[in-house]
Tab-separated table of C-alpha atoms in Angstrom:
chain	number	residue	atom	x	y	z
B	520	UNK	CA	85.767	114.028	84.190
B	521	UNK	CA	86.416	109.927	84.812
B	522	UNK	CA	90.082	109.954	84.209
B	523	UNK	CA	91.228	107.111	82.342
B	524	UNK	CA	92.954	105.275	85.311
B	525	UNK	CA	89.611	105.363	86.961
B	526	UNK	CA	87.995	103.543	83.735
B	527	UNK	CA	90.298	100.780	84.428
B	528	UNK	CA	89.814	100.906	88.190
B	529	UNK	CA	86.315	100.799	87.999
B	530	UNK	CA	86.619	97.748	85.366
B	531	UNK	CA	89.060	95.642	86.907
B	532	UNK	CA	86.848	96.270	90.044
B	533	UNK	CA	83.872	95.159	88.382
B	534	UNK	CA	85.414	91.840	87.185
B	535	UNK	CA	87.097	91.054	90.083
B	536	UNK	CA	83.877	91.633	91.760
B	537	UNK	CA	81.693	89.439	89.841
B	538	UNK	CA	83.734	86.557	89.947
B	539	UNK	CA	84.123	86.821	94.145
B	540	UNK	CA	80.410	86.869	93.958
B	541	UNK	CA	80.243	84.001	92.000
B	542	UNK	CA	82.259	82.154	94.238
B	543	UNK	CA	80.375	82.653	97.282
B	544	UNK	CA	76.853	82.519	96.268
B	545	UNK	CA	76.969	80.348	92.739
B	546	UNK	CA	76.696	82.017	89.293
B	547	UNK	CA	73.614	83.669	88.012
B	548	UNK	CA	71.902	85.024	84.805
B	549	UNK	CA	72.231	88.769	84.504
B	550	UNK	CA	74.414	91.585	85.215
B	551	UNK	CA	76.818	92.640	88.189
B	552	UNK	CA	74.643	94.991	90.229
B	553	UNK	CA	71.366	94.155	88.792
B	554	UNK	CA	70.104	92.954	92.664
B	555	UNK	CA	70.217	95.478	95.529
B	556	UNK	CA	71.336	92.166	97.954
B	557	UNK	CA	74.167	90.132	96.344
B	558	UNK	CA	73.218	87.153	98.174
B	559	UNK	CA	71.555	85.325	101.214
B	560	UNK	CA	72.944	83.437	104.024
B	561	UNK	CA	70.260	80.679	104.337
B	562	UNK	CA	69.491	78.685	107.431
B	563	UNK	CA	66.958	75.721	107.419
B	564	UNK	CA	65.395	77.150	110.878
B	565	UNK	CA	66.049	80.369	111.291
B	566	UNK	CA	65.382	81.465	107.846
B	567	UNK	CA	67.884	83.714	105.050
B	568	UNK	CA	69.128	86.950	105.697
B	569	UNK	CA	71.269	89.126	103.173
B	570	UNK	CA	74.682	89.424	102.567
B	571	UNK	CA	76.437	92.061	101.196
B	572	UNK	CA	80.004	91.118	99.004
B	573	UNK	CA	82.423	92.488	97.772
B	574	UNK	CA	86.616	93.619	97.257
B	575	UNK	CA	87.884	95.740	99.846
B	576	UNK	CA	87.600	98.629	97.480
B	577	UNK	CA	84.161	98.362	97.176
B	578	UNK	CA	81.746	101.160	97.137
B	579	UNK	CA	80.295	100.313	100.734
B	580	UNK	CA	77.432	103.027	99.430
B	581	UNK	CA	76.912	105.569	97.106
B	582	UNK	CA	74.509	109.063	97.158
B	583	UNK	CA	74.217	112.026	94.842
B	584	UNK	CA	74.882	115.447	95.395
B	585	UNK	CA	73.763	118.442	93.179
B	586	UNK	CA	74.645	122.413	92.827
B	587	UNK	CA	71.457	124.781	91.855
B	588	UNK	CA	73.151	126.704	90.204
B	589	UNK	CA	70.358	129.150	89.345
B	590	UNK	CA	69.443	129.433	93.261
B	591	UNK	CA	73.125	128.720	94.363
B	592	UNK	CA	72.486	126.353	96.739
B	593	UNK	CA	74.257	122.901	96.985
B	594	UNK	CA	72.297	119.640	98.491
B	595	UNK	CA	73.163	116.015	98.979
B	596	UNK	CA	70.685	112.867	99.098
B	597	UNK	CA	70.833	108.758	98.994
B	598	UNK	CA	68.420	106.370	98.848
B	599	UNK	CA	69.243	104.756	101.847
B	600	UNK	CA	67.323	106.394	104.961
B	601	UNK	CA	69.935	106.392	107.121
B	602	UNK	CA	73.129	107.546	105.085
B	603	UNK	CA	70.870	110.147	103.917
B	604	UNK	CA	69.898	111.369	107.678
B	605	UNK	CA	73.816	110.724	107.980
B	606	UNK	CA	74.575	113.469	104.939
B	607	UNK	CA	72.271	115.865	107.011
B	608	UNK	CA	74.338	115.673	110.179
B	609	UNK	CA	78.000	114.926	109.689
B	610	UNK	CA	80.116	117.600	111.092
B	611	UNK	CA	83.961	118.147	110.069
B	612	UNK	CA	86.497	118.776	113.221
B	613	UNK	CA	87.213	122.188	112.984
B	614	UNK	CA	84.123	123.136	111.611
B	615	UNK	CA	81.189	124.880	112.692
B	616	UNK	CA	78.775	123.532	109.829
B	617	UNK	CA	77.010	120.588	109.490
B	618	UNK	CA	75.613	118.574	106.559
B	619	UNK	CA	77.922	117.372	103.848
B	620	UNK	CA	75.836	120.143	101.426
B	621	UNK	CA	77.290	123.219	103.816
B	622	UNK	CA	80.968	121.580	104.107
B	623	UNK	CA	80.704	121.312	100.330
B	624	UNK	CA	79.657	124.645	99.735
B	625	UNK	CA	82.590	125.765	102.019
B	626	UNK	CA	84.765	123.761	99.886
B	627	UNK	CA	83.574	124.366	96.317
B	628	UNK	CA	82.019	127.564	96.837
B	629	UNK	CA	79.642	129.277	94.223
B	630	UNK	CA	79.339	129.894	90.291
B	631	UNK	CA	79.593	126.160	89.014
B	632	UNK	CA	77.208	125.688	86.062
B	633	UNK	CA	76.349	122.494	83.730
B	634	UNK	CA	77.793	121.672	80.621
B	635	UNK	CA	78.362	119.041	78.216
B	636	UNK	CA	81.510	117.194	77.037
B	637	UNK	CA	82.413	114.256	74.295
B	638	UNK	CA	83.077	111.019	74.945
B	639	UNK	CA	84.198	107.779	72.512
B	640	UNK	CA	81.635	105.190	73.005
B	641	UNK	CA	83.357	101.316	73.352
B	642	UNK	CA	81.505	100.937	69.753
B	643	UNK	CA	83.903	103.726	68.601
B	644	UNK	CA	80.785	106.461	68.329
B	645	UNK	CA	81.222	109.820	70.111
B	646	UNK	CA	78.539	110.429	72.513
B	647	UNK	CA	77.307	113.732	74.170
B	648	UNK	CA	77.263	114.011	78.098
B	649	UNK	CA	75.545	116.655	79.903
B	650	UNK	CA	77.610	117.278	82.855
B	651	UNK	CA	75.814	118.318	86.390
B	652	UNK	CA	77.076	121.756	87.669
B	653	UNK	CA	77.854	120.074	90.605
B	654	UNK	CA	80.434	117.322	88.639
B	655	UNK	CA	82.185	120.294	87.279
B	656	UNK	CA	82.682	121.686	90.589
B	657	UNK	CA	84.370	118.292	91.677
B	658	UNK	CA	86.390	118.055	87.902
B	659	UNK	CA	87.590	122.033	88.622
B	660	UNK	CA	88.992	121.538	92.429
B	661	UNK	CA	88.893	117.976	93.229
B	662	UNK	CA	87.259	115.793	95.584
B	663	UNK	CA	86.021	116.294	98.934
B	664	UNK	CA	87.339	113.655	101.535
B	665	UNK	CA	85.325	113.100	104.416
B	666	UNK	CA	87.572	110.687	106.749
B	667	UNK	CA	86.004	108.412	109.727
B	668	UNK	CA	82.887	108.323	108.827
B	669	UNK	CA	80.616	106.756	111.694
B	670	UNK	CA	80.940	102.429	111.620
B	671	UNK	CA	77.893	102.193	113.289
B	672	UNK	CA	75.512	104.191	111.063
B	673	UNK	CA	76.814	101.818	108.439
B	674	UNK	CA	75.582	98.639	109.972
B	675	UNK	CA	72.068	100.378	110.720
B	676	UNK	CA	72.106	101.096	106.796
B	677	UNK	CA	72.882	97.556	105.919
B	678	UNK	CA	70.807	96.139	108.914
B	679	UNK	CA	67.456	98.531	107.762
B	680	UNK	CA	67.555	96.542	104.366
B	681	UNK	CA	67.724	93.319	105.669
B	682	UNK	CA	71.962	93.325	104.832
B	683	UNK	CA	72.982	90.993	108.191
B	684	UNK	CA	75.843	89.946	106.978
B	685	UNK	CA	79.383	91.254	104.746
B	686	UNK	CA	82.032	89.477	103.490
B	687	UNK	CA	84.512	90.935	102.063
B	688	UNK	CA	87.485	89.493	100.052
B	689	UNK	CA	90.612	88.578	102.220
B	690	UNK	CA	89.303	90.272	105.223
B	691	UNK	CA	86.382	87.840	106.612
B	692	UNK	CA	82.362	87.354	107.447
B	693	UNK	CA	81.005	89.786	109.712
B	694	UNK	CA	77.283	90.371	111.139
B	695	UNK	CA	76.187	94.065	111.412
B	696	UNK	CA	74.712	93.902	114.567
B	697	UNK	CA	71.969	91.711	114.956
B	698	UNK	CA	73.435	88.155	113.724
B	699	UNK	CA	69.576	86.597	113.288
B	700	UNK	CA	71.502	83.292	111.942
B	701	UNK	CA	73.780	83.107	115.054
B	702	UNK	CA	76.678	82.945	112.869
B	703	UNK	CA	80.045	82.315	115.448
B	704	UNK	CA	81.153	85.249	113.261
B	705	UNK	CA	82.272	89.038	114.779
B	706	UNK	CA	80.650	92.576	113.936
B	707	UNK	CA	81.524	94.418	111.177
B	708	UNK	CA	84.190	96.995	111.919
B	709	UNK	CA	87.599	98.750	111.705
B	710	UNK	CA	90.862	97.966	113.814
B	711	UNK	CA	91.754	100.148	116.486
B	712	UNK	CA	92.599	103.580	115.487
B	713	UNK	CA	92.234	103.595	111.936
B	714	UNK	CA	94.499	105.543	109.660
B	715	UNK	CA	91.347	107.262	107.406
B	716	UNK	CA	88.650	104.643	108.524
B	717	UNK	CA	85.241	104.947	106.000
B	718	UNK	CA	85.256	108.067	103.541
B	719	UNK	CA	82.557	109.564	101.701
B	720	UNK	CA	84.069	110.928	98.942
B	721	UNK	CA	82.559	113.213	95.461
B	722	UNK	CA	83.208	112.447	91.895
B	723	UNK	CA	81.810	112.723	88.468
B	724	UNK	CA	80.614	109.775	87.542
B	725	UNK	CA	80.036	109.828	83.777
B	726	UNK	CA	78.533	113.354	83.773
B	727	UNK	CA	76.228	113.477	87.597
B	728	UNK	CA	77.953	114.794	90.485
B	729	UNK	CA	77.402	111.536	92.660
B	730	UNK	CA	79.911	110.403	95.133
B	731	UNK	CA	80.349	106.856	97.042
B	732	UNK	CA	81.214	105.456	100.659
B	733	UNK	CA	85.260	103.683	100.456
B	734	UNK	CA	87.356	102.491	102.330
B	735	UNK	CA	90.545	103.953	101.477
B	736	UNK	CA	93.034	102.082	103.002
B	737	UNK	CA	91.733	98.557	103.871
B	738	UNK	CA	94.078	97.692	106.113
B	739	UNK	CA	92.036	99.511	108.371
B	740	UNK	CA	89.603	96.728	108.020
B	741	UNK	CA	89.442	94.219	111.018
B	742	UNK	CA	90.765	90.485	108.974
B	743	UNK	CA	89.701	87.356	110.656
B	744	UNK	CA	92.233	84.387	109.655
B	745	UNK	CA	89.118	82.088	110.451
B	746	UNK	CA	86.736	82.955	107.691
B	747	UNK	CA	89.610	85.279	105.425
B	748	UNK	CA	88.842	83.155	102.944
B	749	UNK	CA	86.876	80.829	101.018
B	750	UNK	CA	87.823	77.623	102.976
B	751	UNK	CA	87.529	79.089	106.422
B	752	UNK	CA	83.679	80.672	105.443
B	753	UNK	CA	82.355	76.637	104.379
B	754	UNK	CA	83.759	75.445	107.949
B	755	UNK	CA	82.048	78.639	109.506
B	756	UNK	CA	78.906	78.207	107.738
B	757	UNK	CA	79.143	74.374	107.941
B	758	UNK	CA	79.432	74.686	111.803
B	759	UNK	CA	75.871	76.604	112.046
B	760	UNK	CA	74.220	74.436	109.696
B	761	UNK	CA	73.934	77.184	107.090
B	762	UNK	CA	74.569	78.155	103.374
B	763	UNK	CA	74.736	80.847	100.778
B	764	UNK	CA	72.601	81.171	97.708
B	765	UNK	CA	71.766	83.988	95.413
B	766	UNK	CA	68.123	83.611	95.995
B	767	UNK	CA	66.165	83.553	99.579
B	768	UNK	CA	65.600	79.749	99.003
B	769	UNK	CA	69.548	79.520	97.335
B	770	UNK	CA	70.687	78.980	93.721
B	771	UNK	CA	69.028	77.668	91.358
B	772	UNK	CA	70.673	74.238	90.166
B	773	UNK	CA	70.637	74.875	86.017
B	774	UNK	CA	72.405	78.054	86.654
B	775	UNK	CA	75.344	76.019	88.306
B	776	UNK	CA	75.458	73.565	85.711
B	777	UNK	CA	74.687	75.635	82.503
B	778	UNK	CA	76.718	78.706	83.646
B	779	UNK	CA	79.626	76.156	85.643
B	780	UNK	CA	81.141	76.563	88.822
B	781	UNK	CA	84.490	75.658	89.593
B	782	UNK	CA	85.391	74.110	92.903
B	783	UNK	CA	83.843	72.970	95.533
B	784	UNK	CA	80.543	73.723	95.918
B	785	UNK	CA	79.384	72.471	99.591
B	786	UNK	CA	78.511	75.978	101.150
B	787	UNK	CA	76.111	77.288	98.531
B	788	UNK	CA	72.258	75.954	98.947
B	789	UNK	CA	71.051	74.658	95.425
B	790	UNK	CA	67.440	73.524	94.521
């Protein structure tokens, strides 16, 4: 089950999160997470193109994985084409199968099955989950760790979904490949020889046997002392006559002054 460490991890992360987004793109109405792009690089020629944000500890993506347990057969899927094609294919060194579904069956094995546990609302109120067969596989014998995961396929996946760009907190702006802005800004990627590089990694995440895309160790993320942080991305954008906003067209100007931002606000695009 979600340990309690991970409560706090996930909470801190969530904060933290929220208020790096604000900073880059200008504050908004509504939740953290409620938009599949955090925000939009926005050019007056060349047009907007997403951006995806975050902490280094993001989850870069996430994806679901399930146990039949009535036809013993385990299976793994995500909404993004390409990750999921990626699920299908990745093979383990020193491992004949391929497809995170057969490496987890190697790894879990058979004779999971679904339950239900109690948990202690924030309102105080205990609540019944119905936990996946699959999460109690992952809660019984841990998580499975798949190291290096391909840096390429994850620019396709942000680049299908019109993600061009990702900054991430005290690392810098990359593109992902195709740079339609002509930011003077590098491709997303790790330094040479990474230690774990991307994982994709299980967990039970309140009750469904889901699992996410990390970056365990960040320092295996490339850091560019240009655009590392906030001061460096204005003179970046400011140099190719661009901006961020939450919206395609930028952020609206009564959620900056009803909701407040702090600082300087030159590189965000209001109207």
């Amino acid at each position: 089950m979600l340990k309690l460490s991970e409560w706090l991890l996930n909470e801190t992360y969530a904060e933290g999160g929220a208020k790096f987004e604000v900073e880059l793109f200008g504050p908004e109405h509504g939740k953290l997470g409620s938009h599949a792009t955090d925000g939009y690089a926005i050019h007056p020629e060349r047009g907007h193109a997403g951006v995806e944000a975050g902490l280094p500890t993001k989850d870069y993506h996430q994806f679901n994985f399930s146990y039949d347990h009535k036809n013993q057969v385990w299976s793994a899927a995500a909404n993004n084409v390409t990750l999921h094609n990626y699920l299908q294919d990745v093979e383990i060194s020193g491992s004949r199968r391929k497809g995170l579904a057969s490496h987890m069956e190697d790894m879990y094995g058979h004779g999971h099955q679904p339950s239900q546990r109690t948990r202690i609302k924030s309102n105080g109120q205990p609540e019944t989950v119905n936990v996946q067969a699959g999460a109690n596989a992952y809660n019984k014998m841990g998580s499975l760790h798949i190291d290096h995961v391909d840096v390429d396929m994850i620019n396709k996946s942000y680049r299908e979904v019109g993600k061009h760009y990702v900054k991430i907190k005290g690392h810098w702006l990359f593109h992902t490949g195709a740079n339609p802005l002509k930011l003077p800004v590098q491709k997303f990627g790790l330094v040479k020889d990474p230690k774990r590089g991307f994982s994709l990694q299980t967990r039970d995440k309140k009750g469904r046997s889901s699992g996410k895309l990390t970056l365990p160790i960040k320092s295996d993320l490339k850091v560019d002392p240009r655009t590392k942080d906030i001061e460096g991305v204005r003179e970046v954008l400011a140099s190719a006559g661009a901006k961020f906003g939450r919206t395609p067209m930028g952020t609206q100007s009564s959620h900056m002054q009803d909701l407040g931002y702090e600082g300087d606000s030159s590189h965000i695009q209001v109207f």
